[in-house]
C-alpha cells in the first residue's frame, strides 16, 4: 500500500514519537509513506474564528497531496479534520474554491483523506496487522481514548461510530493486551481550553485519569497528538494543580502496535514520552491468563439491528 | 430583565452571514447541546443553549463580551447531536470572529486570553508556514502571566527541548508567498 503522508506541525515537534512510531509501524506493515512536499500548518483549532482562512491553509496541503496521485494519510486528528473539511469545501463551495484556485494558480480535483487509525483498522485490517505481530502484549491493561476530532463530526470522519467508537478497542485487543471499558472514551480532554481556561482543561483531563485508574488500567492509548499533549505532556502540571499522583503512561496506538511487532523501544521513541512507559513495558507477558470463556456484551440496539 | 428596546434584531442575520454561522436561525433551543457539553458538566454557568438564545434574541453586546464565548472546547459533541444541524461549534467560531473585530475597533473588551493566543498562532503560521511553538508560547506566557509566570513554564520547556521536542528556531516552508496569496484571497 502506497500513501501520501502529512505529519503536521506537532509530529515534527512535541509529538515526534508519534511520527517515529508511525513510520516504523507502516514500514513493518508494508505501507509506503511519501511525505508531501513543503506542507504547511493546517491552522489547528486556532483559526476557528476565520473559517475560510482555516480551510484555505489546509487546502494548500491538499493541492500538494493531489500531485502525488495517492490517498493522503494523516495521524493527527486535528489536521485530519481540517484537511478533510477543506477538501469538502473545495468540492461543494464554488466561491471558496475559486478563491483558493486563484491564489495557487491550479485546478483542484480532490484527494481522498484518511486518518491513520482508519487506514490501519479498515484498509490494512486487524487480522493482516496481527499477522505481523511477534509477541502478545498480555499484561498491558489499556483504556482506549478517542477524544473529539478523531470521530466527530461524523460528516467529516466517517470511519467509526461517533458515540461509541471501537477501532482503537479492536487494535488493543488484537495485540493481546486487555482493553478495559472506558465510558470517558469520547469525552473531551480540554486541549483547546489550555490557553483560555487552564484549570478547566485540567479538570477535564483529570476526569479521564480518574476513570482510567479506577478501572485498573496501566496505560491509556490515544490517536491524537493534542490528547497526548494534555494526558502525557501536562500530566505533571495536573498532578501539581490537583495535589495528587497520577503516574499514568499514555501511548500512541502506533507505539502499542510497534511493541507487538517486536520493534525496538528506540525505533518507537518510547523514551520521548514525558511519562515513562517503563511500567507498561515491564508488564508485558506478566498478565494473569483468564478462563477462555468470554461473553461479548453487545449493546441491545446493535444486537437487534443484526437480527 | 430583557428590554426589547435594547435588543438588536439584526444580530442573528449578522452571524448567519459570517462563514460558519449560516445555520444559527435553525436553532429551536432544545438544550441538546448543553446536555452533552463537557464544559457545562464542570461549570453550570456555561450554557451553549443560552449563548444561542441570547444571540437569536439580539443581545449583541452581552453575547460578544461574555467570557462564555471563549469557553467552548471545540469538542463537536453538540455539533454531532444537534437535531437542527445548527453546527454550533462553527456558529461559536462565527460569533468569535465578530467579537474579535469589535474588540479590534475598540468597541468591546475581551476578558479571555484565547483570542490573543489564536492571533499569535495564526500570525506565526502566516509568517513561517508552520506554527512556531517556542516563540508563540513564550510570547503568550509573557503577555498574559508576566515574566514570573512565564518562568514557571521554563522547566517544562527545557524538558521538551532536552527530548528534542521543542525547536528554539521556527520551522519554515518554501511556499510562504502561496500562504500570503491564500490569506489575501480569503480576507478580501
Coordinates of C-alpha atoms in Angstrom, one line a residue:
Chain A
X1 CA 0.0 0.0 0.0
X2 CA 1.4 3.4 -1.0
X3 CA 0.1 6.6 0.6
X4 CA 0.9 10.3 0.7
X5 CA 1.8 11.4 4.3
X6 CA 1.0 14.7 6.0
X7 CA 2.6 14.7 9.5
X8 CA 1.6 18.2 10.6
X9 CA 3.5 20.5 12.9
X10 CA 3.2 18.6 16.2
X11 CA 4.6 15.4 14.7
X12 CA 7.8 17.3 14.0
X13 CA 7.8 18.7 17.5
X14 CA 6.1 17.7 20.7
X15 CA 4.7 14.5 19.1
X16 CA 7.8 13.3 17.5
X17 CA 7.4 9.8 18.9
X18 CA 4.1 9.6 17.0
X19 CA 5.9 10.4 13.8
X20 CA 8.7 7.9 14.5
X21 CA 6.3 5.1 15.6
X22 CA 4.0 5.8 12.6
X23 CA 6.9 5.5 10.2
X24 CA 8.3 2.4 11.9
X25 CA 4.9 0.6 12.1
X26 CA 3.9 1.5 8.5
X27 CA 7.3 0.2 7.2
X28 CA 6.9 -3.1 9.1
X29 CA 3.3 -3.4 7.9
X30 CA 4.2 -2.8 4.2
X31 CA 2.7 0.6 3.9
X32 CA 5.0 3.0 2.0
X33 CA 4.6 6.6 3.1
X34 CA 5.7 9.6 0.9
X35 CA 5.7 12.8 2.9
X36 CA 4.1 15.6 0.8
X37 CA 6.4 18.3 -0.4
X38 CA 6.7 21.6 1.5
X39 CA 3.5 21.2 3.6
X40 CA 2.2 23.9 5.9
X41 CA 0.3 24.2 9.2
X42 CA -3.4 23.4 8.9
X43 CA -4.2 26.3 11.3
X44 CA -5.2 23.8 14.0
X45 CA -8.2 25.0 16.1
X46 CA -6.6 28.4 16.4
X47 CA -8.1 29.6 13.1
X48 CA -11.7 28.7 14.1
X49 CA -12.5 32.4 14.2
X50 CA -11.8 32.6 10.5
X51 CA -13.3 29.5 8.8
X52 CA -12.1 30.4 5.3
X53 CA -8.6 31.1 6.4
X54 CA -8.5 27.8 8.3
X55 CA -9.7 25.9 5.3
X56 CA -7.5 27.9 2.9
X57 CA -4.4 27.0 4.9
X58 CA -5.5 23.3 4.8
X59 CA -6.4 23.4 1.1
X60 CA -2.8 24.2 0.1
X61 CA -1.7 20.8 1.6
X62 CA -4.5 19.1 -0.4
X63 CA -3.1 20.6 -3.6
X64 CA 0.3 19.2 -2.7
X65 CA -1.2 15.8 -1.9
X66 CA -3.1 15.8 -5.2
X67 CA 0.2 16.0 -7.1
X68 CA 1.2 12.6 -5.7
X69 CA -1.8 10.8 -7.1
X70 CA -2.1 8.9 -3.8
X71 CA -4.6 8.8 -1.0
X72 CA -3.5 11.0 1.9
X73 CA -2.9 9.6 5.4
X74 CA -2.8 11.9 8.5
X75 CA -2.0 10.7 12.1
X76 CA -3.2 13.9 13.8
X77 CA -7.0 14.2 14.4
X78 CA -7.0 18.0 14.2
X79 CA -5.0 18.1 10.9
X80 CA -7.2 15.3 9.5
X81 CA -10.3 17.2 10.5
X82 CA -9.1 20.4 8.9
X83 CA -7.8 18.9 5.6
X84 CA -11.0 16.8 5.2
X85 CA -13.2 19.8 5.8
X86 CA -11.1 21.8 3.3
X87 CA -11.5 19.1 0.7
X88 CA -15.2 19.0 1.2
X89 CA -15.5 22.8 0.9
X90 CA -13.3 22.8 -2.3
X91 CA -15.8 20.4 -3.8
X92 CA -19.0 22.0 -2.7
X93 CA -18.4 25.7 -2.2
X94 CA -17.6 27.2 -5.6
X95 CA -16.9 30.6 -4.2
X96 CA -14.3 29.3 -1.8
X97 CA -12.8 27.1 -4.5
X98 CA -12.4 30.0 -6.9
X99 CA -10.5 32.0 -4.3
X100 CA -8.0 29.2 -3.5
X101 CA -7.6 28.1 -7.1
X102 CA -6.8 31.8 -8.0
X103 CA -4.3 32.1 -5.1
X104 CA -2.5 28.9 -6.1
X105 CA -3.0 29.1 -9.9
X106 CA -4.0 25.4 -10.1
X107 CA -7.2 23.4 -10.5
X108 CA -8.4 21.2 -7.7
X109 CA -9.6 17.7 -8.5
X110 CA -9.8 16.4 -4.9
X111 CA -7.9 14.0 -2.7
X112 CA -9.0 11.1 -0.6
X113 CA -8.0 11.9 3.1
X114 CA -7.9 9.3 5.8
X115 CA -6.8 9.2 9.5
X116 CA -4.0 6.8 10.2
X117 CA -6.3 4.8 12.5
X118 CA -8.8 4.3 9.7
X119 CA -6.1 3.1 7.4
X120 CA -4.7 0.6 9.9
X121 CA -8.1 -0.7 11.1
X122 CA -10.1 -0.7 7.8
X123 CA -7.7 -0.7 4.9
X124 CA -5.0 -2.9 6.4
X125 CA -7.3 -4.7 8.8
X126 CA -6.5 -6.0 12.3
X127 CA -6.1 -9.6 11.0
X128 CA -3.4 -8.6 8.5
X129 CA -1.8 -6.5 11.2
X130 CA -1.9 -9.3 13.7
X131 CA 0.0 -11.5 11.3
X132 CA 3.0 -9.1 11.7
X133 CA 3.0 -9.4 15.5
X134 CA 5.8 -11.3 17.1
X135 CA 4.6 -11.2 20.7
X136 CA 1.5 -10.9 22.7
X137 CA 1.1 -7.8 24.9
X138 CA -0.7 -9.9 27.5
X139 CA -0.2 -7.9 30.8
X140 CA -0.9 -4.5 29.3
X141 CA -4.3 -3.2 30.6
X142 CA -5.3 -0.4 28.4
X143 CA -8.2 2.0 28.1
X144 CA -8.8 3.4 24.6
X145 CA -9.2 7.2 24.4
X146 CA -10.6 8.6 21.2
X147 CA -11.3 12.2 22.2
X148 CA -13.1 14.5 19.8
X149 CA -12.0 15.2 16.3
X150 CA -10.9 11.7 15.6
X151 CA -14.6 10.7 15.4
X152 CA -16.6 13.9 15.3
X153 CA -18.2 15.5 13.4
X154 CA -19.3 12.3 11.6
X155 CA -20.0 14.2 8.4
X156 CA -16.2 14.6 8.2
X157 CA -14.9 11.4 10.0
X158 CA -17.0 8.5 8.6
X159 CA -14.9 5.5 9.7
X160 CA -16.2 4.9 13.2
X161 CA -19.3 5.4 15.4
X162 CA -19.2 8.9 16.8
X163 CA -21.0 7.9 20.1
X164 CA -19.4 4.5 20.7
X165 CA -16.2 4.1 18.5
X166 CA -14.5 0.7 18.6
X167 CA -11.5 0.9 16.2
X168 CA -8.9 1.6 19.0
X169 CA -10.5 -1.2 21.1
X170 CA -10.0 -3.6 18.2
X171 CA -6.3 -2.7 17.9
X172 CA -5.7 -3.0 21.6
X173 CA -7.4 -6.5 21.6
X174 CA -5.5 -7.6 18.5
X175 CA -2.2 -7.1 20.3
X176 CA -3.2 -9.4 23.2
X177 CA -3.4 -6.6 25.6
X178 CA -6.5 -6.2 27.7
X179 CA -8.9 -3.5 26.6
X180 CA -10.9 -2.2 29.5
X181 CA -14.3 -0.5 29.3
X182 CA -13.9 3.3 29.4
X183 CA -17.0 5.5 29.5
X184 CA -14.8 8.6 29.0
X185 CA -13.6 7.4 25.6
X186 CA -15.2 10.1 23.6
X187 CA -15.2 12.9 26.2
X188 CA -13.1 16.0 25.6
X189 CA -9.6 16.2 27.2
X190 CA -10.0 20.0 27.3
X191 CA -7.0 20.5 25.0
X192 CA -8.5 23.6 23.4
X193 CA -9.1 25.2 26.8
X194 CA -5.5 25.1 27.7
X195 CA -5.0 28.7 26.6
X196 CA -8.4 30.0 27.5
X197 CA -9.1 28.4 30.9
X198 CA -6.3 26.1 32.0
X199 CA -8.0 25.0 35.3
X200 CA -11.0 23.7 33.3
X201 CA -8.7 21.8 30.9
X202 CA -7.0 20.2 33.8
X203 CA -10.3 19.2 35.5
X204 CA -11.5 17.6 32.2
X205 CA -8.2 15.7 31.8
X206 CA -8.2 14.6 35.5
X207 CA -11.7 13.0 35.0
X208 CA -10.2 10.8 32.3
X209 CA -7.3 9.8 34.6
X210 CA -9.7 9.1 37.5
X211 CA -11.7 6.6 35.5
X212 CA -8.7 5.0 33.8
X213 CA -7.1 4.5 37.2
X214 CA -10.3 3.1 38.9
X215 CA -10.7 0.7 36.0
X216 CA -7.3 -0.8 36.8
X217 CA -5.6 0.3 33.5
X218 CA -1.8 0.6 33.4
X219 CA -1.9 2.8 30.3
X220 CA -4.1 5.0 28.1
X221 CA -3.9 4.5 24.3
X222 CA -4.5 7.6 22.1
X223 CA -4.5 8.5 18.4
X224 CA -4.2 12.3 18.6
X225 CA -1.2 14.5 19.5
X226 CA -3.4 17.1 21.2
X227 CA -4.9 14.5 23.5
X228 CA -1.4 13.2 24.1
X229 CA -0.1 16.6 24.9
X230 CA -2.7 17.0 27.6
X231 CA -2.6 13.5 29.0
X232 CA 1.1 12.9 28.8
X233 CA 2.7 16.4 28.4
X234 CA 0.6 18.1 31.0
X235 CA 0.3 15.2 33.4
X236 CA 2.9 16.6 35.8
X237 CA 1.2 20.0 35.8
X238 CA -2.2 18.4 36.5
X239 CA -0.6 16.4 39.4
X240 CA 0.7 19.7 40.9
X241 CA -2.6 21.6 40.3
X242 CA -4.7 18.8 41.9
X243 CA -2.1 17.8 44.5
X244 CA -2.2 14.2 43.5
X245 CA -0.1 11.4 41.9
X246 CA -1.4 10.1 38.6
X247 CA 1.6 8.4 37.0
X248 CA -0.3 7.0 34.1
X249 CA 1.7 6.3 30.9
X250 CA 0.0 7.4 27.7
X251 CA 0.9 5.5 24.5
X252 CA 0.2 6.3 20.9
X253 CA -1.6 3.4 19.3
X254 CA 1.3 3.1 16.9
X255 CA 3.7 2.6 19.8
X256 CA 1.4 -0.2 21.1
X257 CA 1.4 -1.9 17.7
X258 CA 5.1 -1.4 17.4
X259 CA 5.7 -3.2 20.7
X260 CA 3.6 -6.2 19.5
X261 CA 5.6 -6.2 16.2
X262 CA 8.7 -6.5 18.3
X263 CA 10.1 -3.2 17.2
X264 CA 12.7 -1.6 19.5
X265 CA 11.8 1.0 22.1
X266 CA 14.3 3.3 20.3
X267 CA 12.5 3.0 16.9
X268 CA 9.2 3.7 18.7
X269 CA 10.8 6.6 20.6
X270 CA 9.3 5.4 23.8
X271 CA 11.9 7.4 25.6
X272 CA 10.3 10.6 24.3
X273 CA 7.0 10.2 26.2
X274 CA 7.0 12.6 29.1
X275 CA 5.6 10.0 31.5
X276 CA 7.9 7.0 31.4
X277 CA 6.2 3.9 29.9
X278 CA 8.7 1.6 31.6
X279 CA 6.0 0.1 33.9
X280 CA 3.8 -0.8 30.9
X281 CA 6.7 -2.4 29.0
X282 CA 7.7 -4.3 32.2
X283 CA 4.1 -5.6 32.5
X284 CA 4.2 -7.4 29.1
X285 CA 4.0 -11.1 29.4
X286 CA 3.0 -10.9 33.1
X287 CA -0.7 -10.8 32.7
X288 CA -2.9 -13.4 34.5
X289 CA -4.4 -15.7 32.0
X290 CA -8.2 -15.7 32.3
X291 CA -10.5 -18.6 31.7
X292 CA -11.2 -18.9 27.9
X293 CA -15.0 -18.4 28.3
X294 CA -15.7 -15.0 27.0
X295 CA -19.1 -13.3 26.7
X296 CA -19.1 -10.5 24.2
X297 CA -21.5 -7.9 25.5
X298 CA -23.2 -6.1 22.7
X299 CA -25.4 -3.1 23.0
X300 CA -29.1 -4.2 22.7
X301 CA -29.8 -1.9 19.7
X302 CA -26.8 -3.3 17.8
X303 CA -27.9 -6.9 18.6
X304 CA -31.4 -6.1 17.4
X305 CA -30.2 -4.5 14.2
X306 CA -28.2 -7.6 13.5
X307 CA -31.2 -9.8 13.6
Chain B
X1 CA -34.8 41.8 32.8
X2 CA -34.5 41.9 29.0
X3 CA -35.8 45.1 27.5
X4 CA -36.9 44.8 23.8
X5 CA -35.6 48.3 23.1
X6 CA -32.0 47.1 23.9
X7 CA -32.2 44.2 21.5
X8 CA -30.6 44.1 18.1
X9 CA -32.9 42.1 15.9
X10 CA -30.2 42.1 13.1
X11 CA -27.7 40.2 15.2
X12 CA -28.8 36.8 14.0
X13 CA -28.5 37.9 10.4
X14 CA -25.1 39.3 11.1
X15 CA -24.0 35.9 12.5
X16 CA -25.6 34.0 9.6
X17 CA -23.5 36.0 7.1
X18 CA -20.3 35.0 8.8
X19 CA -18.7 31.8 7.5
X20 CA -19.8 29.0 9.9
X21 CA -22.7 31.0 11.3
X22 CA -25.1 30.2 8.4
X23 CA -27.4 27.9 10.4
X24 CA -28.0 29.8 13.6
X25 CA -31.6 30.7 12.8
X26 CA -32.5 27.0 12.7
X27 CA -31.9 26.7 16.5
X28 CA -35.2 25.9 18.4
X29 CA -33.4 25.9 21.8
X30 CA -34.0 22.2 22.7
X31 CA -30.9 22.2 25.0
X32 CA -29.4 19.1 23.4
X33 CA -26.1 21.0 23.0
X34 CA -26.0 21.8 26.7
X35 CA -26.9 18.4 28.0
X36 CA -23.8 16.8 26.3
X37 CA -21.4 19.7 26.8
X38 CA -18.3 18.7 28.8
X39 CA -17.7 22.3 29.9
X40 CA -21.3 22.6 31.3
X41 CA -20.6 19.4 33.2
X42 CA -17.9 21.2 35.2
X43 CA -19.3 24.8 35.2
X44 CA -23.1 25.1 35.3
X45 CA -22.9 28.8 34.3
X46 CA -21.5 27.8 30.9
X47 CA -24.5 27.1 28.7
X48 CA -24.3 26.9 24.9
X49 CA -28.1 27.0 24.6
X50 CA -28.1 30.3 26.4
X51 CA -25.5 31.8 24.1
X52 CA -27.6 30.8 21.0
X53 CA -30.8 32.0 22.6
X54 CA -29.3 35.4 23.5
X55 CA -27.8 35.7 20.0
X56 CA -31.1 35.0 18.3
X57 CA -32.9 37.4 20.7
X58 CA -30.4 40.1 19.7
X59 CA -28.5 40.6 22.9
X60 CA -25.5 41.5 20.8
X61 CA -23.2 43.3 23.2
X62 CA -23.8 40.8 26.0
X63 CA -23.0 37.8 23.8
X64 CA -19.9 39.4 22.3
X65 CA -18.4 40.5 25.6
X66 CA -19.3 37.5 27.7
X67 CA -16.4 35.3 28.6
X68 CA -18.5 32.2 27.9
X69 CA -17.8 32.8 24.2
X70 CA -14.2 31.6 24.8
X71 CA -15.0 28.6 26.9
X72 CA -16.2 26.3 24.1
X73 CA -13.7 23.4 23.9
X74 CA -14.5 22.8 20.2
X75 CA -15.2 19.1 21.0
X76 CA -18.0 18.9 18.5
X77 CA -20.4 16.9 20.7
X78 CA -23.2 19.5 20.3
X79 CA -22.4 19.7 16.6
X80 CA -22.8 16.0 16.3
X81 CA -26.0 15.7 18.3
X82 CA -27.9 18.9 17.3
X83 CA -31.3 17.8 15.7
X84 CA -31.4 21.1 13.7
X85 CA -27.9 20.9 12.3
X86 CA -27.1 24.3 13.7
X87 CA -23.3 23.4 13.6
X88 CA -22.9 25.1 17.0
X89 CA -19.1 24.8 17.2
X90 CA -18.9 26.8 14.0
X91 CA -21.5 29.2 15.0
X92 CA -19.4 29.9 18.1
X93 CA -16.5 30.5 15.8
X94 CA -18.5 32.9 13.7
X95 CA -19.5 34.9 16.8
X96 CA -15.9 34.9 17.9
X97 CA -14.9 36.4 14.6
X98 CA -17.4 39.3 15.1
X99 CA -16.2 39.7 18.7
X100 CA -12.6 40.0 17.6
X101 CA -13.4 42.6 15.0
X102 CA -15.4 44.6 17.6
X103 CA -12.5 44.4 20.1
X104 CA -10.1 45.5 17.4
X105 CA -12.3 48.5 16.7
X106 CA -12.2 49.3 20.4
X107 CA -16.0 48.8 20.9
X108 CA -15.8 45.9 23.4
X109 CA -13.2 44.4 25.7
X110 CA -12.4 40.7 25.6
X111 CA -11.8 39.2 29.0
X112 CA -10.1 36.0 27.9
X113 CA -6.6 35.3 26.7
X114 CA -7.6 32.8 24.0
X115 CA -8.1 35.4 21.2
X116 CA -4.6 36.7 21.8
X117 CA -3.2 33.1 21.6
X118 CA -5.1 32.5 18.4
X119 CA -3.7 35.6 16.8
X120 CA -0.1 34.9 17.8
X121 CA -0.5 31.4 16.5
X122 CA -2.0 32.3 13.1
X123 CA 0.5 35.2 12.7
X124 CA 3.3 32.7 13.1
X125 CA 1.7 30.4 10.5
X126 CA 1.3 33.3 8.1
X127 CA 4.9 34.3 8.6
X128 CA 6.6 30.9 8.6
X129 CA 4.1 28.5 7.1
X130 CA 4.2 26.4 10.3
X131 CA 3.4 27.3 13.8
X132 CA 6.3 28.4 15.9
X133 CA 5.7 26.7 19.2
X134 CA 8.5 28.1 21.3
X135 CA 8.1 31.7 20.1
X136 CA 4.3 31.8 20.3
X137 CA 4.0 30.0 23.7
X138 CA 6.8 32.2 25.1
X139 CA 5.3 35.4 23.9
X140 CA 1.8 34.4 25.1
X141 CA 3.0 33.4 28.6
X142 CA 5.0 36.7 28.9
X143 CA 2.0 38.8 27.8
X144 CA -0.6 37.0 30.0
X145 CA 1.4 35.9 33.0
X146 CA 4.3 38.3 33.1
X147 CA 8.0 37.3 33.5
X148 CA 7.4 35.4 36.8
X149 CA 4.5 33.4 35.4
X150 CA 6.4 32.6 32.1
X151 CA 9.4 31.4 34.0
X152 CA 7.2 28.9 35.7
X153 CA 6.9 27.1 32.4
X154 CA 10.6 27.2 31.7
X155 CA 11.3 23.8 33.3
X156 CA 8.7 22.1 31.1
X157 CA 10.1 23.9 28.0
X158 CA 13.6 22.7 29.0
X159 CA 12.4 19.1 29.4
X160 CA 10.7 19.3 25.9
X161 CA 13.9 20.8 24.4
X162 CA 16.1 18.0 26.0
X163 CA 13.9 15.4 24.4
X164 CA 14.2 17.1 21.0
X165 CA 10.5 18.1 21.0
X166 CA 10.9 21.8 21.1
X167 CA 12.8 23.8 18.5
X168 CA 14.2 27.1 19.5
X169 CA 14.0 28.5 16.0
X170 CA 10.9 28.4 13.8
X171 CA 10.4 25.8 11.1
X172 CA 9.7 27.5 7.8
X173 CA 8.4 26.4 4.4
X174 CA 9.4 27.5 0.8
X175 CA 5.9 28.4 -0.3
X176 CA 5.4 31.4 2.0
X177 CA 4.2 33.5 -0.9
X178 CA 1.4 31.0 -1.6
X179 CA 0.3 31.3 2.1
X180 CA 0.3 35.1 1.6
X181 CA -1.8 34.9 -1.5
X182 CA -4.3 32.5 0.2
X183 CA -4.7 34.9 3.1
X184 CA -5.2 37.8 0.7
X185 CA -7.9 36.0 -1.2
X186 CA -9.9 34.8 1.8
X187 CA -9.6 38.2 3.5
X188 CA -10.9 40.1 0.5

